Coordinates of C-alpha atoms and ligand atoms in Angstrom, one line a residue:
X1 CA -26.1 -7.3 1.4
X2 CA -22.6 -5.3 1.7
X3 CA -20.3 -7.2 3.9
X4 CA -18.0 -5.5 6.4
X5 CA -15.2 -6.3 3.8
X6 CA -16.9 -4.6 1.1
X7 CA -18.4 -1.2 2.8
X8 CA -17.6 1.8 0.8
X9 CA -14.7 2.7 2.7
X10 CA -13.1 -0.3 2.2
X11 CA -13.8 -0.5 -1.8
X12 CA -12.3 3.1 -1.6
X13 CA -9.4 1.7 0.5
X14 CA -8.8 -1.2 -1.9
X15 CA -8.8 1.1 -4.9
X16 CA -6.3 3.2 -3.3
X17 CA -4.0 0.4 -2.5
X18 CA -4.4 -1.4 -5.9
X19 CA -3.5 1.8 -7.7
X20 CA -0.5 2.7 -5.7
X21 CA 0.6 -0.8 -6.0
X22 CA 0.6 -1.1 -9.9
X23 CA 1.9 2.4 -10.2
X24 CA 4.5 2.6 -7.5
X25 CA 5.5 -0.9 -6.3
X26 CA 5.0 -3.8 -9.0
X27 CA 7.2 -1.7 -11.9
X28 CA 10.1 -2.1 -9.6
X29 CA 9.5 -5.3 -7.8
X30 CA 12.1 -7.1 -9.9
X31 CA 15.0 -4.9 -9.3
X32 CA 14.2 -4.9 -5.6
X33 CA 14.3 -8.4 -5.5
X34 CA 17.8 -8.4 -7.3
X35 CA 18.9 -5.4 -5.0
X36 CA 17.7 -7.3 -1.7
X37 CA 16.0 -4.4 -0.3
X38 CA 13.6 -1.6 -0.7
X39 CA 14.5 1.7 -1.2
X40 CA 13.9 4.1 1.7
X41 CA 11.9 6.4 -0.4
X42 CA 9.2 4.1 -1.0
X43 CA 8.5 4.3 2.6
X44 CA 8.1 8.0 2.3
X45 CA 5.8 7.8 -0.6
X46 CA 4.0 4.9 1.0
X47 CA 3.3 7.3 4.1
X48 CA 2.3 10.1 1.8
X49 CA -0.6 8.4 0.6
X50 CA -1.5 7.0 3.8
X51 CA -0.5 3.1 3.1
X52 CA 1.9 2.9 6.0
X53 CA -0.4 4.2 8.6
X54 CA -3.6 1.7 7.7
X55 CA -4.6 0.2 11.3
X56 CA -2.8 3.0 13.2
X57 CA -4.4 5.3 15.4
X58 CA -4.7 9.2 13.5
X59 CA -3.9 10.8 16.4
X60 CA -0.2 8.9 16.2
X61 CA 0.2 9.9 12.9
X62 CA -1.5 6.8 11.5
X63 CA -4.4 6.4 9.1
X64 CA -6.7 4.8 11.5
X65 CA -8.7 1.8 10.9
X66 CA -8.0 -1.8 12.1
X67 CA -6.7 -5.0 11.5
X68 CA -9.5 -5.7 9.3
X69 CA -8.4 -2.7 7.2
X70 CA -4.6 -4.0 7.0
X71 CA -6.2 -7.3 5.7
X72 CA -8.0 -5.4 2.8
X73 CA -4.6 -3.6 2.1
X74 CA -3.0 -6.8 1.8
X75 CA -5.5 -8.4 0.0
X76 CA -5.4 -5.6 -2.5
X77 CA -1.6 -5.7 -2.7
X78 CA -1.4 -9.2 -3.7
X79 CA -4.1 -9.0 -6.0
X80 CA -2.1 -6.3 -8.0
X81 CA 0.5 -8.2 -8.4
X82 CA 2.6 -7.4 -5.0
X83 CA 4.4 -10.2 -3.0
X84 CA 4.8 -11.2 0.8
X85 CA 8.4 -10.1 0.5
X86 CA 7.5 -6.7 -0.4
X87 CA 4.6 -6.6 2.5
X88 CA 7.3 -7.9 4.9
X89 CA 10.0 -5.2 4.0
X90 CA 7.5 -2.2 3.7
X91 CA 5.4 -3.1 6.7
X92 CA 8.1 -4.2 9.5
X93 CA 6.8 -1.4 11.1
X94 CA 3.5 -3.6 11.8
X95 CA 5.6 -5.9 13.9
X96 CA 8.0 -3.3 15.3
X97 CA 5.9 -0.7 16.7
X98 CA 2.6 -1.8 18.2
X99 CA 4.4 -2.8 21.7
X100 CA 5.4 0.9 21.8
X101 CA 1.9 2.1 21.2
X102 CA 0.2 -0.3 23.7
X103 CA 2.8 1.0 26.4
X104 CA 1.6 4.6 26.0
X105 CA 4.8 5.9 26.4
X106 CA 4.7 9.4 24.8
X107 CA 8.4 9.9 24.7
X108 CA 9.0 7.0 22.8
X109 CA 6.1 7.3 20.6
X110 CA 7.5 10.7 19.5
X111 CA 10.7 9.2 19.0
X112 CA 9.9 5.8 16.9
X113 CA 6.1 5.5 16.2
X114 CA 5.5 9.2 14.7
X115 CA 8.6 9.3 12.3
X116 CA 8.2 5.5 11.4
X117 CA 4.7 6.1 10.4
X118 CA 5.7 9.1 8.4
X119 CA 8.1 6.9 6.5
X120 CA 11.2 8.9 7.9
X121 CA 12.7 5.8 10.0
X122 CA 12.6 2.1 9.6
X123 CA 12.1 -0.3 12.4
X124 CA 12.5 -4.1 13.0
X125 CA 11.5 -6.6 15.7
X126 CA 14.2 -8.4 17.3
X127 CA 13.3 -11.5 19.2
X128 CA 14.8 -14.5 17.4
X129 CA 18.3 -15.6 18.4
X130 CA 20.9 -17.9 16.7
X131 CA 20.1 -20.7 19.6
X132 CA 16.4 -20.5 18.6
X133 CA 13.4 -18.7 17.7
X134 CA 10.2 -20.9 18.8
X135 CA 11.0 -20.7 22.5
X136 CA 10.5 -17.1 23.0
X137 CA 11.0 -17.8 26.7
X138 CA 14.6 -19.0 26.2
X139 CA 16.1 -15.8 24.9
X140 CA 19.6 -15.1 26.0
X141 CA 20.4 -11.9 24.9
X142 CA 21.4 -10.1 28.5
X143 CA 20.8 -6.5 29.2
X144 CA 22.2 -5.8 32.5
X145 CA 21.0 -2.5 34.4
X146 CA 24.0 0.2 35.0
X147 CA 23.2 3.7 36.1
X148 CA 20.9 5.2 33.6
X149 CA 21.7 2.8 31.1
X150 CA 21.2 -0.9 30.2
X151 CA 24.2 -2.8 28.8
X152 CA 23.1 -5.5 26.1
X153 CA 25.1 -8.2 25.0
X154 CA 23.9 -10.9 22.5
X155 CA 22.9 -11.6 19.1
X156 CA 19.7 -11.5 17.2
X157 CA 19.2 -13.6 13.8
X158 CA 16.8 -13.6 10.8
X159 CA 15.4 -10.0 11.5
X160 CA 13.2 -8.4 9.0
X161 CA 14.4 -5.3 7.7
X162 CA 17.2 -5.5 10.0
X163 CA 19.9 -4.2 7.6
X164 CA 18.1 -0.8 6.8
X165 CA 16.5 -0.3 10.3
X166 CA 17.2 2.7 12.3
X167 CA 15.8 0.8 15.5
X168 CA 15.2 -2.4 16.7
X169 CA 12.2 -3.3 19.2
X170 CA 14.6 -6.1 20.9
X171 CA 13.5 -8.8 23.1
X172 CA 16.3 -8.9 26.2
X173 CA 16.6 -10.7 29.3
X174 CA 16.9 -8.2 32.2
X175 CA 15.6 -10.8 34.9
X176 CA 15.3 -14.4 35.8
X177 CA 15.1 -17.2 33.5
X178 CA 12.0 -18.2 31.7
X179 CA 9.4 -15.5 30.5
X180 CA 9.1 -13.2 33.7
X181 CA 12.6 -12.0 32.9
X182 CA 12.2 -10.7 29.5
X183 CA 12.0 -6.7 28.5
X184 CA 11.6 -4.9 25.4
X185 CA 14.3 -2.4 24.8
X186 CA 14.4 0.1 21.7
X187 CA 18.1 -0.1 20.3
X188 CA 19.1 2.6 18.0
X189 CA 21.4 1.8 14.9
X190 CA 24.4 3.6 15.4
X191 CA 25.1 2.8 19.1
X192 CA 28.7 1.8 19.8
X193 CA 28.7 -2.0 20.0
X194 CA 25.8 -2.8 17.5
X195 CA 26.5 -3.9 14.5
X196 CA 24.8 -5.7 11.6
X197 CA 26.8 -9.0 11.0
X198 CA 25.6 -9.7 7.4
X199 CA 22.7 -9.7 5.3
X200 CA 21.4 -13.0 4.8
X201 CA 20.6 -14.9 1.7
X202 CA 17.5 -16.4 1.4
X203 CA 15.1 -18.7 -0.6
X204 CA 12.6 -16.2 -0.9
X205 CA 11.3 -12.7 0.0
X206 CA 14.3 -11.4 -1.6
X207 CA 13.3 -7.5 -1.7
X208 CA 12.8 -7.9 2.0
X209 CA 16.3 -7.5 3.8
X210 CA 17.2 -9.8 6.6
X211 CA 20.0 -9.2 9.0
X212 CA 21.9 -10.8 11.8
X213 CA 22.5 -8.1 14.6
X214 CA 24.9 -8.2 17.3
X215 CA 25.5 -6.3 20.4
X216 CA 28.8 -6.0 22.2
X217 CA 28.4 -4.2 25.6
X218 CA 25.8 -1.8 23.6
X219 CA 24.9 1.1 26.1
X220 CA 20.7 2.0 26.1
X221 CA 19.1 4.2 27.7
X222 CA 16.7 3.0 30.4
X223 CA 14.2 5.3 29.1
X224 CA 14.1 2.9 25.9
X225 CA 12.3 0.1 27.7
X226 CA 9.0 -0.4 26.4
X227 CA 6.3 -1.0 29.4
X228 CA 7.5 -2.5 32.5
X229 CA 11.1 -4.0 33.1
X230 CA 10.5 -8.3 32.8
X231 CA 7.0 -7.5 31.4
X232 CA 8.4 -8.0 27.8
X233 CA 6.8 -11.4 27.1
X234 CA 3.2 -10.5 27.6
X235 CA 3.7 -7.3 25.2
X236 CA 5.3 -9.9 22.8
X237 CA 2.6 -12.3 23.1
X238 CA -0.5 -9.8 23.1
X239 CA 0.8 -9.1 19.6
X240 CA 1.0 -12.5 18.1
X241 CA -2.5 -12.4 17.4
X242 CA -2.3 -9.6 15.3
X243 CA 1.0 -10.9 13.6
X244 CA -0.6 -14.4 13.0
X245 CA -3.6 -13.1 11.6
X246 CA -1.5 -11.0 9.3
X247 CA 0.3 -13.8 8.1
X248 CA -3.0 -16.1 7.6
X249 CA -4.1 -13.1 5.2
X250 CA -0.7 -13.1 3.3
X251 CA -1.3 -17.0 2.7
X252 CA -4.8 -16.9 1.7
X253 CA -4.0 -13.7 -0.6
X254 CA -1.3 -15.4 -1.9
X255 CA -3.5 -18.4 -2.9
X256 CA -5.5 -16.2 -4.5
X257 CA -3.3 -14.4 -6.5
X258 CA -1.8 -17.8 -7.6
X259 CA -5.3 -19.2 -8.7
X260 CA -5.8 -16.0 -10.7
X261 CA -2.4 -16.6 -12.4
X262 CA -3.3 -20.4 -13.1
X263 CA -6.6 -19.7 -14.3
X264 CA -5.2 -17.0 -17.1
X265 CA -2.4 -19.3 -18.0
X266 CA -4.8 -22.3 -18.4
X267 CA -7.0 -20.4 -20.6
X268 CA -4.1 -19.3 -22.9
X269 CA -1.9 -22.0 -22.8
X270 CA -2.3 -25.0 -25.5
X271 CA -0.9 -28.6 -25.3
X272 CA -1.9 -31.1 -27.8
X273 CA -4.1 -28.6 -29.8
X274 CA -6.3 -27.6 -27.2
X275 CA -6.2 -24.8 -24.4
X276 CA -5.1 -26.5 -20.6
X277 CA -8.5 -25.3 -19.1
X278 CA -10.6 -27.7 -21.7
X279 CA -8.8 -30.5 -19.6
X280 CA -11.1 -31.9 -16.7
X281 CA -8.0 -32.7 -14.6
X282 CA -7.1 -28.9 -14.9
X283 CA -10.2 -27.7 -14.2
X284 CA -11.1 -29.8 -11.1
X285 CA -7.2 -28.6 -10.2
X286 CA -8.6 -24.8 -10.2
X287 CA -11.7 -25.8 -8.5
X288 CA -9.9 -27.4 -5.8
X289 CA -7.5 -24.2 -5.6
X290 CA -10.5 -22.0 -5.4
X291 CA -12.3 -23.8 -2.6
X292 CA -9.4 -24.2 -0.4
X293 CA -8.6 -20.5 -0.9
X294 CA -12.0 -19.5 -0.2
X295 CA -12.2 -21.7 3.2
X296 CA -8.9 -20.2 4.1
X297 CA -10.2 -16.4 3.5
X298 CA -13.5 -17.5 5.3
X299 CA -11.7 -18.8 8.3
X300 CA -9.4 -15.8 8.6
X301 CA -11.7 -13.3 8.1
X302 CA -14.0 -14.4 10.8
X303 CA -11.0 -14.4 13.1
X304 CA -10.2 -11.1 12.0
X305 CA -13.9 -9.9 12.9
X306 CA -13.9 -11.6 16.0
X307 CA -10.4 -10.0 17.1
X308 CA -11.6 -6.7 16.0
X309 CA -14.4 -6.7 18.5
X310 CA -12.9 -9.0 21.1
X311 CA -9.4 -8.8 23.0
X312 CA -6.1 -10.2 22.0
X313 CA -5.6 -11.9 25.5
X314 CA -8.7 -13.9 25.4
X315 CA -7.9 -17.7 24.8
X316 CA -11.0 -18.2 22.3
X317 CA -9.3 -15.2 20.1
X318 CA -5.8 -16.5 20.2
X319 CA -7.3 -20.2 19.2
X320 CA -8.9 -18.5 16.4
X321 CA -5.5 -16.7 15.3
X322 CA -3.6 -20.0 15.4
X323 CA -6.2 -22.3 13.4
X324 CA -6.5 -19.4 10.9
X325 CA -3.1 -19.1 10.2
X326 CA -2.5 -23.1 10.2
X327 CA -5.3 -23.4 8.0
X328 CA -4.3 -20.6 5.5
X329 CA -0.6 -21.4 5.2
X330 CA -1.8 -25.2 4.5
X331 CA -4.1 -24.1 1.9
X332 CA -1.3 -21.4 0.3
X333 CA 1.2 -24.0 0.2
X334 CA -0.9 -26.8 -1.7
X335 CA -2.2 -24.1 -4.1
X336 CA 1.2 -22.4 -5.0
X337 CA 2.7 -25.8 -5.7
X338 CA -0.2 -26.7 -8.3
X339 CA 0.1 -23.2 -9.7
X340 CA 3.3 -24.2 -10.6
X341 CA 2.4 -27.4 -12.0
X342 CA 0.0 -25.9 -14.2
X343 CA 2.4 -23.1 -15.4
X344 CA 4.9 -26.2 -16.4
X345 CA 8.5 -25.3 -17.0
X346 CA 7.5 -21.6 -17.2
X347 CA 6.5 -21.8 -13.5
X348 CA 10.0 -22.7 -12.7
X349 CA 11.3 -19.5 -14.3
X350 CA 12.5 -16.4 -12.3
X351 CA 10.8 -14.1 -14.8
X352 CA 7.2 -16.1 -13.8
X353 CA 5.4 -14.1 -11.0
X354 CA 4.5 -17.8 -9.8
X355 CA 8.0 -18.8 -9.3
X356 CA 8.4 -16.1 -6.8
X357 CA 4.8 -16.7 -4.9
X358 CA 6.0 -20.4 -4.6
X359 CA 9.3 -19.2 -3.1
X360 CA 7.9 -16.5 -0.8
X361 CA 4.9 -18.4 0.6
X362 CA 7.4 -21.4 2.5
X363 CA 8.4 -18.9 5.3
X364 CA 4.5 -18.4 6.1
X365 CA 4.4 -21.6 8.1
X366 CA 7.6 -20.9 9.9
X367 CA 7.7 -17.1 11.0
X368 CA 4.9 -16.0 13.7
X369 CA 4.8 -19.3 15.3
X370 CA 5.9 -22.5 13.0
X371 CA 2.9 -24.6 12.5
X372 CA 3.8 -27.4 15.0
X373 CA 4.3 -24.7 17.5
X374 CA 1.0 -23.3 17.1
X375 CA -0.6 -26.6 17.3
X376 CA 0.9 -27.3 20.4
X377 CA -0.6 -24.0 21.6
X378 CA -4.2 -24.9 19.9
X379 CA -4.2 -28.6 21.6
X380 CA -3.6 -26.4 25.1
X381 CA -6.1 -24.2 24.2
X382 CA -8.7 -26.7 23.7
X383 CA -7.8 -28.9 26.6
X384 CA -6.4 -31.9 24.8
Ligands
FAD1 C1 12.7 -14.6 6.2 C2 12.5 -14.5 7.7 C3 12.0 -13.5 8.4 C4 12.1 -13.5 10.0 N1 11.9 -12.1 10.6 C5 11.7 -12.2 12.0 C6 11.9 -11.0 12.6 O1 11.8 -10.0 11.6 N2 12.0 -10.9 13.8 C7 12.4 -12.2 14.2 O2 12.4 -12.0 15.8 N3 12.4 -13.3 13.9 C8 12.2 -13.4 12.8 N4 12.2 -14.6 11.9 C9 12.7 -15.5 12.8 C10 11.3 -16.6 12.5 O3 10.3 -16.2 13.7 C11 12.0 -18.0 13.5 O4 12.5 -18.8 12.3 C12 10.7 -18.8 14.1 O5 10.3 -18.2 15.0 C13 11.3 -20.2 14.0 O6 12.4 -20.4 15.1 P1 13.8 -21.0 14.5 O7 13.8 -20.8 13.2 O8 14.8 -20.8 15.3 O9 13.3 -22.3 14.5 P2 13.3 -23.6 15.7 O10 12.7 -23.2 16.8 O11 14.6 -24.2 15.8 O12 12.6 -24.4 15.2 C14 12.8 -25.5 14.1 C15 11.6 -26.2 13.6 O13 11.4 -27.2 14.5 C16 9.9 -27.4 14.7 N5 9.6 -27.1 16.2 C17 10.1 -26.5 16.8 N6 9.7 -26.4 18.1 C18 8.7 -27.5 18.2 C19 7.9 -28.1 19.1 N7 7.7 -27.8 20.5 N8 7.2 -29.3 18.7 C20 7.4 -29.8 17.4 N9 8.3 -29.0 16.5 C21 8.8 -28.1 16.8 C22 9.1 -26.4 13.6 O14 8.9 -26.8 12.4 C23 10.4 -25.3 13.5 O15 10.0 -24.8 12.4 C24 12.3 -14.4 10.5 C25 12.6 -15.9 10.0 C26 12.7 -15.6 8.6 C27 13.2 -16.9 7.7

């Protein structure tokens, strides 16, 4: 029986993404890792073949499909030798524009969503601040209404694609303390007082530029508010289900790639006169890697299928996404570590692909809700 993950359309999608990744992305990945960013023209080429628009409505310039199609794309990029850093840098719009689409604001959609899906603009999402990221309700970047503008003061940090971004969908405090006083404001690069303080150097995700942003009396038109003033927290929370499912997918897809690389190496590498794979301890390790990856994939795919059918505000769907992310990240961290072990010294070398996956994987349990924070949320949702 054909599963929903292997329909004719999704098989064609897998083939298209695999071909694009092999031809246009993987040959340049090392150079982009060294450069610390992905060239802008890659966004345009990815848009031309329909890659950037996967999971976004066709009437807005997307390619159609839903988060299951986006997951198929992630699986294909990873199995073809891509990386989660590449996904983070090339698909930052996956976290930067959905709130704008949900708001239905035609002007903002024309100015930010369409050109981004066409690969002409790059967007970021600015929530985390130097004072903290886990507690979104505690953000302090202030936006005070003055005539037709908001005047913004504050700073954001660890912002993916923040160095290159033309605009940042930014969480700002427009009202009282707590979650009820937060709005989302689209802030254009180049506005007086908006500076990219510094590109940040990281453990992994080297090809994905990450920035600290400063706002010093930046005047932003009130027309750039996404949704309702003081209604930003709900918009941010609604997108967390998709972001967490996307990170869960990146985690099991990384684990699958790491397992595949380890199996190939264990077949070819000889120690004490025999291939590694002839050793029972190595075969059992590979079996465990395969099992944990399969379990993570199954749970995440189930959560995705339910999210496609349901609503991202349904507590059961929120719980599914939280459980899938934590399960998948746990599997991924264990699998990439065992894969490096199987590669021995070569696994520690920058020239080996597994070294990159090992470093890249470490962020998955921190971004989009740290594991502990998600467990806390799960405890509430489960009534514990
Ligand atoms: C490479 C990278 C890219 C990123 N991209 C973006 C982006 O594009 N946009 C953006 O807004 N942010 C981005 N972030 C920020 C990311 O979302 C935050 O790092 C994350 O939310 C955690 O916030 P924090 O780092 O301030 O950690 P803190 O909130 O200070 O927490 C530190 C640690 O404490 C633990 N912890 C926190 N709260 C609790 C609790 N209640 N109970 C128990 N333990 C707890 C967790 O282990 C957590 O990792 C990025 C981060 C990185 C590293």
